[in-house]
Structures are given as C-alpha cells and as structure tokens.
Short mmCIF file of C-alpha atoms (C1' of nucleotides) in Angstrom, two decimals:
data_model
loop_
_atom_site.label_atom_id
_atom_site.label_comp_id
_atom_site.label_asym_id
_atom_site.label_seq_id
_atom_site.Cartn_x
_atom_site.Cartn_y
_atom_site.Cartn_z
CA MET A 1 16.18 -6.07 21.47
CA LEU A 2 19.78 -5.70 22.50
CA ASP A 3 22.35 -8.36 21.92
CA PRO A 4 22.06 -11.05 24.77
CA LYS A 5 26.06 -11.39 24.40
CA LEU A 6 26.56 -7.67 24.89
CA LEU A 7 24.26 -8.14 27.82
CA ARG A 8 26.06 -10.81 29.35
CA ASN A 9 29.58 -9.33 28.68
CA ASP A 10 29.15 -5.86 29.53
CA LEU A 11 26.43 -5.22 31.64
CA ALA A 12 28.02 -2.06 32.88
CA GLY A 13 28.57 -0.87 29.42
CA VAL A 14 25.04 -1.59 28.22
CA ALA A 15 23.64 0.28 31.59
CA ALA A 16 25.83 3.37 31.19
CA GLN A 17 24.70 3.61 27.03
CA LEU A 18 20.76 3.32 28.20
CA ALA A 19 21.12 5.89 31.02
CA ARG A 20 21.64 8.48 28.42
CA ARG A 21 17.97 7.80 27.43
CA GLY A 22 16.92 8.07 31.31
CA PHE A 23 16.63 4.59 30.92
CA VAL A 24 17.31 2.80 34.30
CA LEU A 25 18.85 -0.53 34.04
CA ASP A 26 19.05 -3.11 37.07
CA THR A 27 22.29 -4.20 36.56
CA SER A 28 22.05 -6.50 39.79
CA ALA A 29 18.68 -7.81 39.38
CA PHE A 30 19.78 -8.79 35.51
CA ALA A 31 23.08 -10.14 36.36
CA ALA A 32 21.32 -12.47 39.02
CA ILE A 33 18.72 -13.76 36.68
CA GLU A 34 21.41 -14.40 34.26
CA GLU A 35 23.65 -16.41 36.79
CA ARG A 36 20.71 -18.59 37.76
CA ARG A 37 19.98 -19.24 34.47
CA LYS A 38 23.41 -20.26 33.38
CA ALA A 39 23.51 -22.69 36.30
CA ALA A 40 19.88 -24.24 35.07
CA GLN A 41 20.88 -24.65 31.71
CA VAL A 42 24.44 -26.31 32.34
CA HIS A 43 22.26 -28.53 34.60
CA ALA A 44 19.56 -29.46 32.23
CA ASP A 45 21.71 -29.98 29.49
CA ARG A 46 23.53 -32.51 31.60
CA LEU A 47 20.74 -34.09 32.32
CA ARG A 48 19.42 -34.18 28.74
CA ALA A 49 22.65 -35.69 27.97
CA GLU A 50 22.62 -38.77 30.19
CA ARG A 51 18.77 -39.42 29.42
CA ASN A 52 19.89 -39.69 25.76
CA ALA A 53 23.42 -41.73 26.30
CA ASN A 54 21.22 -44.09 28.24
CA ALA A 55 18.14 -44.49 26.06
CA LYS A 56 20.88 -45.26 22.95
CA ALA A 57 22.06 -47.94 25.69
CA VAL A 58 18.35 -49.62 25.81
CA GLY A 59 18.53 -49.74 22.17
CA PHE A 60 22.08 -51.23 21.71
CA ALA A 61 21.23 -53.52 24.79
CA LYS A 62 17.88 -54.73 22.99
CA ALA A 63 19.65 -54.94 19.94
CA LYS A 64 21.87 -57.88 21.56
CA GLY A 65 19.04 -59.42 23.30
CA GLN A 66 20.15 -58.13 26.95
CA GLU A 67 18.36 -57.26 30.12
CA THR A 68 17.34 -53.78 30.24
CA SER A 69 15.43 -53.22 32.84
CA GLY A 70 18.26 -51.59 35.14
CA LEU A 71 18.29 -49.12 32.20
CA LEU A 72 15.06 -48.51 31.83
CA ALA A 73 14.58 -47.44 35.25
CA ALA A 74 17.73 -45.24 35.45
CA GLY A 75 15.79 -43.76 32.27
CA GLU A 76 12.87 -43.44 33.89
CA ALA A 77 14.26 -41.48 37.12
CA LEU A 78 16.36 -39.51 34.79
CA GLY A 79 13.41 -38.21 32.76
CA ALA A 80 11.96 -37.30 36.00
CA GLU A 81 14.45 -35.38 37.35
CA LEU A 82 14.87 -33.75 33.70
CA THR A 83 11.57 -32.48 33.37
CA ALA A 84 11.94 -30.70 36.80
CA ALA A 85 15.23 -29.43 35.60
CA GLU A 86 13.51 -27.47 32.54
CA ALA A 87 10.57 -26.17 34.25
CA THR A 88 13.36 -24.09 36.55
CA LEU A 89 14.81 -23.46 33.39
CA GLN A 90 12.19 -22.20 31.21
CA GLY A 91 11.05 -19.97 34.20
CA LEU A 92 14.12 -18.24 34.11
CA LEU A 93 14.34 -17.91 30.36
CA THR A 94 10.96 -16.23 30.30
CA GLU A 95 11.97 -13.98 33.27
CA SER A 96 15.12 -12.94 31.39
CA LEU A 97 13.39 -12.45 27.81
CA ALA A 98 10.32 -10.23 29.46
CA LEU A 99 13.27 -8.14 30.97
CA GLN A 100 15.28 -8.17 27.62
CA LEU A 101 11.97 -7.35 25.83
CA GLY A 102 11.71 -3.95 27.81
CA LEU A 103 15.15 -2.64 27.16
CA PRO A 104 15.38 0.18 24.50
CA ASN A 105 17.88 0.11 21.78
CA ILE A 106 21.42 1.70 22.43
CA LEU A 107 21.91 5.13 20.90
CA HIS A 108 23.86 6.30 18.13
CA SER A 109 27.44 7.72 19.22
CA SER A 110 26.55 10.81 17.40
CA VAL A 111 23.06 11.27 18.97
CA PRO A 112 23.05 14.63 21.15
CA ASP A 113 22.73 14.70 24.96
CA GLY A 114 19.58 15.89 26.70
CA ARG A 115 16.24 14.79 28.37
CA ASP A 116 13.36 15.88 26.18
CA GLU A 117 12.24 17.34 22.89
CA THR A 118 13.82 21.02 24.10
CA ALA A 119 17.51 19.32 23.79
CA ASN A 120 16.58 18.13 20.11
CA VAL A 121 19.38 19.59 17.34
CA GLU A 122 18.37 21.52 14.58
CA VAL A 123 20.38 20.64 11.71
CA ARG A 124 19.18 22.60 8.68
CA ARG A 125 15.88 24.86 8.07
CA ILE A 126 14.37 24.80 4.76
CA GLY A 127 12.20 27.45 2.90
CA THR A 128 11.41 30.77 4.53
CA PRO A 129 7.74 30.99 6.19
CA ARG A 130 5.19 33.05 3.94
CA GLN A 131 4.63 36.23 5.25
CA PHE A 132 1.19 36.77 5.68
CA LEU A 133 -0.77 40.13 4.58
CA PHE A 134 -4.08 39.04 6.80
CA GLU A 135 -4.17 37.00 9.87
CA PRO A 136 -3.82 33.01 8.99
CA LYS A 137 -6.46 30.72 9.91
CA ASP A 138 -5.78 27.49 10.97
CA HIS A 139 -6.39 24.38 9.12
CA VAL A 140 -9.81 23.37 10.86
CA ALA A 141 -11.16 27.22 9.65
CA ILE A 142 -9.97 26.84 6.23
CA GLY A 143 -11.19 23.34 5.88
CA GLY A 144 -14.67 23.93 7.32
CA PRO A 145 -16.10 25.50 3.92
CA LEU A 146 -13.90 23.05 1.76
CA GLY A 147 -15.25 19.98 2.95
CA MET A 148 -13.34 18.65 6.27
CA ASP A 149 -15.96 17.51 8.34
CA PHE A 150 -15.25 16.95 12.40
CA GLU A 151 -19.08 16.64 12.97
CA GLY A 152 -19.93 14.05 10.89
CA ALA A 153 -17.16 11.92 12.16
CA GLY A 154 -17.96 12.50 15.59
CA ARG A 155 -21.55 11.37 14.79
CA ILE A 156 -19.99 8.02 13.34
CA SER A 157 -16.80 7.53 15.60
CA GLY A 158 -16.23 10.35 18.25
CA ALA A 159 -13.33 12.45 18.85
CA ARG A 160 -10.17 12.34 16.75
CA PHE A 161 -11.49 11.11 13.57
CA VAL A 162 -12.61 13.30 10.76
CA VAL A 163 -14.36 13.26 7.10
CA LEU A 164 -12.73 14.82 3.97
CA SER A 165 -15.23 15.49 1.49
CA GLY A 166 -15.47 17.11 -2.50
CA ALA A 167 -11.78 18.29 -3.32
CA LEU A 168 -10.51 18.21 -0.19
CA ALA A 169 -10.74 14.25 -0.05
CA ARG A 170 -8.95 14.67 -3.48
CA VAL A 171 -6.60 16.51 -2.47
CA HIS A 172 -5.87 13.96 0.47
CA ARG A 173 -5.76 10.84 -2.58
CA ALA A 174 -3.71 13.15 -4.62
CA LEU A 175 -0.98 13.62 -1.93
CA VAL A 176 -0.93 9.59 -1.73
CA GLN A 177 -0.67 9.46 -5.19
CA PHE A 178 1.87 11.99 -5.54
CA MET A 179 4.21 10.43 -2.86
CA LEU A 180 4.26 7.03 -3.85
CA ASP A 181 4.78 7.83 -7.57
CA MET A 182 7.82 9.82 -6.59
CA HIS A 183 9.61 7.47 -4.58
CA ILE A 184 9.02 4.67 -6.66
CA ARG A 185 10.01 6.97 -9.53
CA ASP A 186 13.03 9.02 -8.59
CA HIS A 187 13.84 6.92 -5.12
CA GLY A 188 14.07 3.50 -6.05
CA TYR A 189 11.66 1.84 -3.83
CA ARG A 190 9.20 -0.61 -4.63
CA GLU A 191 5.60 -0.05 -4.15
CA THR A 192 4.11 -2.74 -1.60
CA TYR A 193 0.31 -3.33 -0.45
CA VAL A 194 0.47 -4.48 2.97
CA PRO A 195 -2.08 -6.22 5.55
CA TYR A 196 -3.71 -3.19 7.70
CA LEU A 197 -4.56 -6.52 10.52
CA VAL A 198 -1.45 -8.34 11.90
CA HIS A 199 -0.39 -10.80 14.59
CA ALA A 200 1.10 -9.50 18.11
CA ASN A 201 4.04 -11.33 16.60
CA ALA A 202 4.50 -8.67 13.96
CA LEU A 203 4.33 -6.18 16.65
CA LEU A 204 6.80 -8.04 19.03
CA GLY A 205 9.22 -8.16 16.26
CA THR A 206 9.34 -4.15 15.17
CA GLY A 207 9.16 -3.20 18.93
CA GLN A 208 5.57 -1.83 19.59
CA LEU A 209 4.74 -4.75 21.81
CA PRO A 210 5.11 -6.00 24.67
CA LYS A 211 5.69 -2.49 26.28
CA PHE A 212 2.95 -0.19 24.22
CA GLU A 213 0.21 -2.43 24.24
CA GLN A 214 -2.05 0.40 25.37
CA ASP A 215 -1.18 2.47 22.26
CA LEU A 216 -2.64 0.21 20.16
CA PHE A 217 -6.22 -1.02 19.24
CA ALA A 218 -7.05 -4.44 19.75
CA VAL A 219 -9.64 -6.36 17.56
CA ARG A 220 -11.88 -8.73 19.53
CA GLY A 221 -11.78 -11.99 17.89
CA ASP A 222 -10.40 -15.33 17.46
CA PRO A 223 -7.01 -14.43 15.44
CA GLY A 224 -6.55 -11.44 18.15
CA PHE A 225 -5.27 -9.21 15.71
CA TYR A 226 -4.13 -5.77 15.95
CA LEU A 227 -4.73 -2.29 13.53
CA ILE A 228 -1.31 -1.50 12.47
CA PRO A 229 -0.07 2.28 14.27
CA THR A 230 2.51 2.17 10.70
CA ALA A 231 3.17 0.58 7.61
CA GLU A 232 6.21 -0.02 9.34
CA VAL A 233 5.17 -2.77 10.91
CA PRO A 234 4.07 -4.90 8.17
CA LEU A 235 7.08 -3.86 6.17
CA THR A 236 9.63 -4.72 8.42
CA ASN A 237 7.85 -8.13 9.22
CA LEU A 238 8.26 -8.70 5.38
CA VAL A 239 12.03 -10.12 6.33
CA ARG A 240 10.95 -11.89 9.18
CA ASP A 241 13.01 -15.42 9.15
CA GLN A 242 14.60 -14.62 6.32
CA ILE A 243 18.21 -15.28 5.01
CA LEU A 244 18.42 -12.70 2.37
CA ALA A 245 20.93 -13.07 -0.24
CA ALA A 246 23.90 -10.11 -0.37
CA ASP A 247 21.98 -9.03 -3.99
CA ASP A 248 19.10 -8.43 -2.29
CA LEU A 249 20.17 -5.62 -0.36
CA PRO A 250 19.50 -2.85 0.28
CA LYS A 251 15.76 -3.76 -0.14
CA LYS A 252 13.60 -0.38 -0.40
CA MET A 253 10.01 -0.40 0.14
CA VAL A 254 7.03 2.10 0.38
CA ALA A 255 3.74 1.40 1.26
CA HIS A 256 0.65 3.71 1.78
CA SER A 257 -1.39 2.62 4.63
CA PRO A 258 -4.19 3.97 7.31
CA CYS A 259 -2.30 4.07 10.58
CA PHE A 260 -4.58 3.72 14.10
CA ARG A 261 -2.92 4.80 17.33
CA SER A 262 -5.23 5.05 20.29
CA GLU A 263 -3.29 7.88 21.79
CA ALA A 264 -3.82 6.76 25.27
CA GLY A 265 -1.00 9.10 26.60
CA ALA A 266 -2.06 12.01 24.30
CA ALA A 267 -5.41 12.86 26.58
CA GLY A 268 -5.85 16.75 25.81
CA LYS A 269 -2.85 17.37 23.24
CA ASP A 270 -3.48 18.41 20.07
CA THR A 271 -7.55 17.89 20.77
CA ARG A 272 -8.49 20.58 17.81
CA GLY A 273 -8.18 19.19 14.28
CA MET A 274 -6.16 16.70 12.07
CA ILE A 275 -2.97 16.84 13.76
CA ARG A 276 -3.36 13.92 15.89
CA GLN A 277 -6.22 11.36 14.91
CA HIS A 278 -6.82 7.66 15.82
CA GLN A 279 -6.79 7.27 12.13
CA PHE A 280 -4.48 8.69 9.76
CA ASP A 281 -2.77 7.63 6.17
CA LYS A 282 0.96 7.72 5.79
CA VAL A 283 3.32 6.74 2.69
CA GLU A 284 5.68 4.92 4.75
CA LEU A 285 9.29 3.84 3.79
CA VAL A 286 11.35 0.82 4.88
CA HIS A 287 15.09 0.49 4.15
CA ILE A 288 16.89 -3.62 4.77
CA VAL A 289 20.19 -3.11 4.55
CA ARG A 290 23.66 -4.07 5.26
CA PRO A 291 24.77 -3.17 8.62
CA GLU A 292 27.58 -0.90 7.38
CA GLU A 293 25.78 1.06 5.30
CA SER A 294 22.12 1.77 7.28
CA TYR A 295 23.92 5.25 8.70
CA ALA A 296 24.13 6.46 4.88
CA ALA A 297 20.74 4.82 4.40
CA LEU A 298 19.44 7.44 7.27
CA GLU A 299 20.69 10.45 5.46
CA GLN A 300 19.21 8.84 1.85
CA MET A 301 15.57 7.98 3.39
CA THR A 302 15.83 11.71 5.75
CA GLY A 303 16.42 13.15 1.92
CA HIS A 304 13.66 11.22 0.18
CA ALA A 305 11.41 12.54 2.91
CA GLU A 306 12.61 16.04 2.66
CA ALA A 307 11.89 15.76 -1.64
CA VAL A 308 8.38 15.45 -0.93
CA LEU A 309 8.20 18.49 1.12
CA ASN A 310 10.23 20.56 -1.36
CA ALA A 311 7.89 19.54 -3.63
CA LEU A 312 5.06 20.54 -1.96
CA GLU A 313 6.42 23.90 -1.28
CA LEU A 314 6.33 23.69 2.37
CA PRO A 315 9.24 25.29 4.80
CA TYR A 316 10.55 22.51 7.05
CA ARG A 317 13.33 22.13 9.21
CA VAL A 318 14.99 18.96 9.83
CA ILE A 319 15.90 17.70 13.77
CA ALA A 320 18.28 15.26 15.36
CA LEU A 321 16.41 13.85 18.31
CA CYS A 322 18.23 13.77 21.32
CA ALA A 323 19.41 10.86 23.45
CA GLY A 324 15.58 11.56 25.66
CA ASP A 325 13.54 11.82 22.93
CA VAL A 326 14.44 8.69 20.36
CA GLY A 327 12.03 6.47 20.54
CA PHE A 328 12.17 2.89 21.93
CA ALA A 329 13.46 0.89 18.98
CA GLY A 330 15.93 3.84 17.23
CA ALA A 331 19.20 4.03 17.46
CA LYS A 332 19.17 7.75 15.89
CA THR A 333 16.26 9.44 14.43
CA TYR A 334 15.70 12.62 12.70
CA ASP A 335 12.24 14.15 12.60
CA LEU A 336 11.21 16.68 9.62
CA GLU A 337 9.00 19.49 11.42
CA VAL A 338 6.81 21.18 8.81
CA TRP A 339 5.72 25.26 9.62
CA LEU A 340 2.14 25.41 10.61
CA PRO A 341 1.14 29.19 9.99
CA SER A 342 -1.26 29.07 12.47
CA GLN A 343 0.51 27.79 15.28
CA GLY A 344 3.58 30.03 14.76
CA LYS A 345 6.15 26.89 15.00
CA TYR A 346 7.41 23.59 13.08
CA ARG A 347 5.74 20.55 13.66
CA GLU A 348 6.17 16.64 13.13
CA ILE A 349 5.46 15.39 9.49
CA SER A 350 7.91 12.74 9.00
CA SER A 351 10.55 10.71 11.30
CA CYS A 352 13.20 8.57 10.04
CA SER A 353 14.82 6.13 12.31
CA ASN A 354 18.30 3.72 11.87
CA CYS A 355 16.80 0.81 14.42
CA GLU A 356 20.09 -0.95 13.86
CA SER A 357 19.57 -4.68 14.66
CA PHE A 358 17.00 -4.08 17.48
CA GLN A 359 14.14 -4.74 14.99
CA SER A 360 15.96 -7.65 13.08
CA ARG A 361 17.16 -9.41 15.80
CA ARG A 362 13.49 -10.20 17.13
CA LEU A 363 12.73 -10.64 13.68
CA GLN A 364 15.66 -13.11 12.86
CA ALA A 365 16.18 -11.04 9.83
CA ARG A 366 19.45 -11.66 7.99
CA TRP A 367 21.52 -11.74 5.26
CA ARG A 368 24.28 -13.88 4.23
CA ASN A 369 27.43 -12.10 4.74
CA PRO A 370 29.78 -12.77 1.59
CA ALA A 371 32.84 -11.93 3.64
CA THR A 372 32.09 -14.76 6.45
CA GLY A 373 29.40 -16.73 4.49
CA LYS A 374 27.88 -16.77 7.86
CA PRO A 375 23.99 -15.25 8.24
CA GLU A 376 24.05 -11.89 9.84
CA LEU A 377 21.19 -9.78 11.03
CA VAL A 378 20.39 -6.77 9.01
CA HIS A 379 19.94 -3.59 9.72
CA THR A 380 16.10 -2.18 9.19
CA LEU A 381 15.09 1.69 9.00
CA ASN A 382 11.94 3.37 8.76
CA GLY A 383 10.61 6.71 7.59
CA SER A 384 7.40 8.54 7.04
CA GLY A 385 7.36 10.10 3.74
CA VAL A 386 5.34 11.56 4.88
CA ALA A 387 2.53 11.72 6.72
CA VAL A 388 -0.44 12.31 4.70
CA GLY A 389 -2.65 14.58 6.85
CA ARG A 390 -0.46 16.53 8.47
CA ALA A 391 0.57 17.14 4.92
CA LEU A 392 -2.78 18.34 4.23
CA VAL A 393 -3.19 20.34 7.42
CA ALA A 394 0.14 22.06 5.97
CA ILE A 395 -1.06 22.60 2.25
CA LEU A 396 -4.14 24.25 3.60
CA GLU A 397 -1.99 26.88 6.36
CA ASN A 398 0.63 27.38 3.92
CA GLY A 399 -1.39 28.00 0.89
CA GLN A 400 -4.40 30.02 2.35
CA GLN A 401 -5.28 33.18 0.58
CA ALA A 402 -7.23 36.35 2.51
CA ASP A 403 -10.57 35.14 0.93
CA GLY A 404 -10.39 31.48 2.05
CA SER A 405 -9.40 29.54 -0.97
CA VAL A 406 -6.33 27.52 -0.92
CA ARG A 407 -3.41 27.24 -3.36
CA LEU A 408 -2.41 24.26 -4.20
CA PRO A 409 1.21 23.46 -4.97
CA SER A 410 1.95 22.77 -8.74
CA ALA A 411 3.53 19.25 -8.12
CA LEU A 412 -0.21 18.08 -7.52
CA ALA A 413 -1.52 19.06 -10.52
CA PRO A 414 -1.25 16.29 -12.40
CA TYR A 415 -3.32 14.35 -9.69
CA MET A 416 -6.26 17.00 -9.67
CA ALA A 417 -7.12 17.22 -13.26
CA GLY A 418 -5.26 20.47 -13.46
CA MET A 419 -6.85 22.39 -10.31
CA THR A 420 -4.93 24.91 -8.93
CA GLU A 421 -6.79 25.54 -5.83
CA LEU A 422 -9.43 25.19 -3.63
CA ARG A 423 -12.45 27.48 -3.07
"C1'" G B 1 -18.11 -23.29 5.58
"C1'" G B 2 -17.59 -28.79 3.98
"C1'" A B 3 -14.44 -33.12 1.92
"C1'" G B 4 -9.52 -34.46 0.72
"C1'" A B 5 -4.27 -33.95 0.25
"C1'" G B 6 0.43 -32.36 2.03
"C1'" G B 7 4.10 -28.93 5.36
"C1'" U B 8 11.65 -32.79 6.11
"C1'" G B 9 18.07 -28.46 5.36
"C1'" G B 10 19.52 -22.96 0.36
"C1'" C B 11 15.98 -26.36 -3.31
"C1'" C B 12 13.86 -31.29 -4.68
"C1'" G B 13 13.18 -35.28 -1.88
"C1'" A B 14 13.55 -40.32 1.00
"C1'" G B 15 12.91 -41.59 6.12
"C1'" U B 16 6.30 -45.55 10.23
"C1'" G B 17 9.85 -45.83 17.33
"C1'" G B 18 17.06 -47.00 18.66
"C1'" U B 19 24.14 -45.68 15.78
"C1'" C B 20 18.93 -40.14 11.98
"C1'" G B 21 21.08 -33.43 12.08
"C1'" A B 22 18.78 -36.95 8.67
"C1'" A B 23 19.70 -41.32 2.39
"C1'" G B 24 20.03 -39.27 -2.76
"C1'" G B 25 19.92 -35.81 -6.21
"C1'" C B 26 20.35 -30.33 -7.50
"C1'" G B 27 22.74 -25.91 -6.20
"C1'" C B 28 27.17 -23.71 -4.52
"C1'" G B 29 32.66 -23.76 -2.46
"C1'" C B 30 37.56 -25.86 -2.83
"C1'" C B 31 40.70 -29.60 -5.09
"C1'" C B 32 41.82 -32.80 -9.05
"C1'" C B 33 42.01 -34.50 -14.25
"C1'" U B 34 40.93 -32.95 -19.38
"C1'" G B 35 45.78 -28.40 -23.82
"C1'" C B 36 40.04 -24.35 -23.97
"C1'" U B 37 35.04 -25.91 -23.43
"C1'" A B 38 31.82 -29.74 -21.96
"C1'" A B 39 32.01 -34.06 -19.34
"C1'" G B 40 34.53 -36.57 -14.93
"C1'" G B 41 36.30 -37.45 -10.05
"C1'" G B 42 37.62 -36.58 -4.72
"C1'" C B 43 36.23 -33.26 -0.36
"C1'" G B 44 33.36 -29.92 2.16
"C1'" U B 45 28.55 -27.49 2.66
"C1'" A B 46 22.27 -26.03 8.17
"C1'" U B 47 20.77 -22.89 12.16
"C1'" G B 48 20.55 -21.45 16.94
"C1'" G B 49 22.10 -21.99 22.11
"C1'" G B 50 25.30 -23.40 26.29
"C1'" U B 51 30.88 -24.02 28.03
"C1'" C B 52 35.54 -21.34 27.37
"C1'" A B 53 38.98 -15.14 28.00
"C1'" A B 54 39.19 -17.10 23.30
"C1'" A B 55 39.71 -20.98 19.42
"C1'" A B 56 39.20 -26.25 18.81
"C1'" G B 57 36.83 -29.32 21.11
"C1'" C B 58 32.50 -30.91 24.12
"C1'" C B 59 27.53 -30.57 24.83
"C1'" C B 60 22.16 -29.26 23.86
"C1'" A B 61 17.58 -28.18 20.81
"C1'" U B 62 15.80 -27.55 15.52
"C1'" C B 63 12.36 -32.51 10.41
"C1'" G B 64 5.24 -26.02 10.41
"C1'" A B 65 3.90 -24.68 15.83
"C1'" G B 66 2.92 -26.25 20.46
"C1'" G B 67 1.61 -29.91 23.79
"C1'" G B 68 1.07 -35.87 24.91
"C1'" U B 69 2.52 -41.26 24.80
"C1'" U B 70 7.73 -43.70 25.41
"C1'" C B 71 13.85 -45.23 28.81
"C1'" G B 72 13.71 -43.29 23.32
"C1'" A B 73 9.70 -39.74 18.59
"C1'" A B 74 10.75 -36.65 11.75
"C1'" U B 75 8.22 -41.21 12.63
"C1'" C B 76 2.65 -42.90 17.00
"C1'" C B 77 -1.63 -39.44 19.75
"C1'" C B 78 -3.96 -34.41 20.34
"C1'" U B 79 -4.46 -29.03 19.36
"C1'" C B 80 -3.60 -25.39 16.20
"C1'" C B 81 -1.18 -22.59 12.27
"C1'" C B 82 0.28 -22.81 7.02
"C1'" U B 83 -0.29 -24.56 1.38
"C1'" C B 84 -2.67 -27.21 -2.69
"C1'" U B 85 -7.23 -29.77 -4.93
"C1'" C B 86 -12.67 -29.78 -5.10
"C1'" C B 87 -17.26 -27.94 -3.54
"C1'" G B 88 -20.48 -23.80 -1.18
"C1'" C B 89 -20.65 -18.55 -0.78
"C1'" C B 90 -19.00 -13.98 -2.37
"C1'" A B 91 -15.29 -8.63 -4.00
#
RNA sequence: GGAGAGGUGGCCGAGUGGUCGAAGGCGCGCCCCUGCUAAGGGCGUAUGGGUCAAAAGCCCAUCGAGGGUUCGAAUCCCUCCCUCUCCGCCA
C-alpha cells in the first residue's frame, strides 16, 4: 500500500509515478472520494465529541443530584445522528481503502523504463553456456529414464504436477539442503520453518490479495485458508504488528517450502515439463531492514541467490526488470535467469525484490528509529534463493551427457553420498 | 473434541457503568543529589487518525477482534480468535 499522506498531498505525482508501469490512476475519482471522506470524518468526529461532552455532563449532574432528562434526550438525539454519520463515513473509508489496495508500488528511480519484458536490462552475465557435441535434450527427455514421472502425477493430480523418484528425488532434496546450508552458513540467514496454509489477512499483507486471488489455491473449510504461493508470505508476515528494536535489524530469514500456484493466467504457457507447476519447492530469502539500507540489501540478496547458481556451476544472467515488468509490490526487482540448452535461452530461476514500505505498511511492521525515538515502517525484501524445481531442470539440461547420463555439480556430492552422476 | 481459567501500555499488574488513555511497579530518557559505585529524589515516557501550509494546540479512536445494550462501556450481553491447565485423541 502507498502512503495515504502522499496520495492526499501529491496525487498527480503518484499518478505520474504509476504511469511508468502503465498503470492508470483515476485521480479525479480518488480526489472526489477523499474530499467526501474528509467532510464525513470531520462531521462524525464533531458529533462524537458533542456526545462525549453530553455524557460527561450527565455524570456531573447525577453526582450533584440534578435533573438530567434534558441531557438524556439530547444524548439520544446525538446518538442517532452519530450512527448515521458513522455509517456514511464507514462506507467512504471502505471505498477509499479498496481503491488504495488496488494500487501497485511506486518504482525506484533506477528502474529502467519499458512496457514489458523486452525492455528489461541485462546487468551482467556469468558463466559460459556449454558447447554440446550432440543435440541437447530437454529435461523431460533426460529425466524420464531417471525417475521424472508426469504420467503418474497426471493420474493423481492432473497437469502441472510431477512425481520424482529414485536418485532424481534425492537430487531434489539435496538441492534444498545445499541451498539452506549455504544461506545459513555463508550468508547469515536464520533458518525458519513456516506454515503452508495462511489466512487471507497474511496474503493481504504481502500484496497477493485482494488483487490476485485467482492465482491462489483456496482451501475449502471453516477457517478459509489459502495455500501459500511462496514462503515470502509467512516469512514476511512474521513481523506483522511488530515494533522491532534497532538491534533486531536487519533480520535475514530463509525457509524452504512448497509453493502452490493456480497459474490461472498461464494457460498454454510452459505446459511441457517442470518449468511451470501448480506445486514446486523453493528456498526463499527475506530481509527486514532499515529503510536506508534496503537497496544495499537488495544487491546483497541478489548476490546470495547468485552464489547458489555459481556453486551449481550454472550459467546465468542478472536482469533488472523494467517499469512494466516489476511485480505489484516491488519497487525494484532483479531476476536471475539460468541457461537452458534445450530452449537455447535464459529462463527465470530467481526473483529478488525490494518492496520498500509497500508491504510493511499493510503489515504495520515497524522498528523504533533511535534517531527519532518513533516507530517507523521497515523495508521488506524477498528473493528466491532459488527455485528448486527449475534448478533441477537446469542441472539436468546443463549436465547432460551423450549417453543420457547427467554429471552432477560437485557441490551436491556431500548431499548425494558422493554420487557424481545420474544414470 | 470435553471441562475450566484467562487476554489491559515496551513488560508486570490494578481497575465490575461516569473527571479512566487507564493506579502502582519494572524498564527506558532527561535532570538533581551523593567526591567513584551502590542507594535516593524530581520530571517525562503508547499508537493510529483528523484538522492545519507546518508546528503548537484542539478533536477522534484504541484495554484480544467484531457486534449489541446505554445519555455514557476496559467494566454488562452476544459471537469469534488466541493463550494456559486437566481429560480424550493423535504424529
């Protein structure tokens, strides 16, 4: 959510900022609601003050044994008037909030202009794609004989699911352990285990709701849970309604979790293989930081995700997303794209975003700034470190050999009982 | 799932219809005093919102959440959430 004060004081400026994303803010509609809200709030506050004063007068009068019927009648009238005024105000507040919840974050000035992914900017390219002496196969063809089973998954759950078995399942698990260990040992993260079912409120806090409900899986039943689309949701919500001490920052958390996505808007996209699934595993990084440190933290976090790809010997590039491609809650985003030989191109495997105070404002996640002594909003960042399924895909495709076997990166050996290849 | 107890400020804790945003304590900050230290004394110390160009001031809200009763609710009633204890069941 954007700062309501900013919205009130510089509506045109906000509209101009959001226009970079291609988002059209209806300023006149917003200004109109705001004007009515202001009047309604002043009116309701005034009535309430009158009612309170009147009620106090009743107390005094009774204490002195005086006649109170006149005051009681006045109180009753004020009460009725106030009830109506509050209903009006509530309606306007609801309307205004709904509008505000639909607004995406304001982009950082360093975000390049552009409408869609074609305008994204490559920041750096690491590693060299391997030259194959044979026609490289895709991960589905390589994985099949090794225990990657889409048919079995289809019988159980339908399209966009996979069953892994044998050594392949073990590599999948090894990747998780390897990534977690690296982040807690080398990068200073606190390992965290989180719920996979969350309340709507948690999703509102991180920005998936109310706008993107169609991307989520909802669980039937009384408490009305949603399956998490990423561990960013529970991790970031950990600081909801907290006032953190300055010493508590930065907070760096890492969690492994399955992620569940309906992929409602992706019909027909990446239907083959493990690239786009309803369920996939991910190791997620979250930083909770002081505002002045958030952009340094974004570089740091991106570096942590890169370290995983480096250790796995995967060629990749770092992309700065352009204005039109940055997600709803992000102020700036770097994507990491890994080389996939079968497609002859780089594909997203990690996304690292600084959300500034967009999420913390919804979460009321604050810290006490020693400089002011006041609670102020923290900045939140999240990034994949990295997507496990796609890492597995990349390892299979980049490590494949002519005979159908797959050479494993040595970093995984400790987690594979010394196994160096899959065959 | 059954029975019971409870949720008040950074923390502890008092408060069963009126001057209670809330006693007292702890903690924290500033000051005073004591040649250091310990002890002592004074003052201050919630959050959000509105009004305002801004500050001050003023106003409103908040005692787990949401409704209700009432001129007036931390206090009474209802619903829900959470915590704890015992029992049952289970991993």
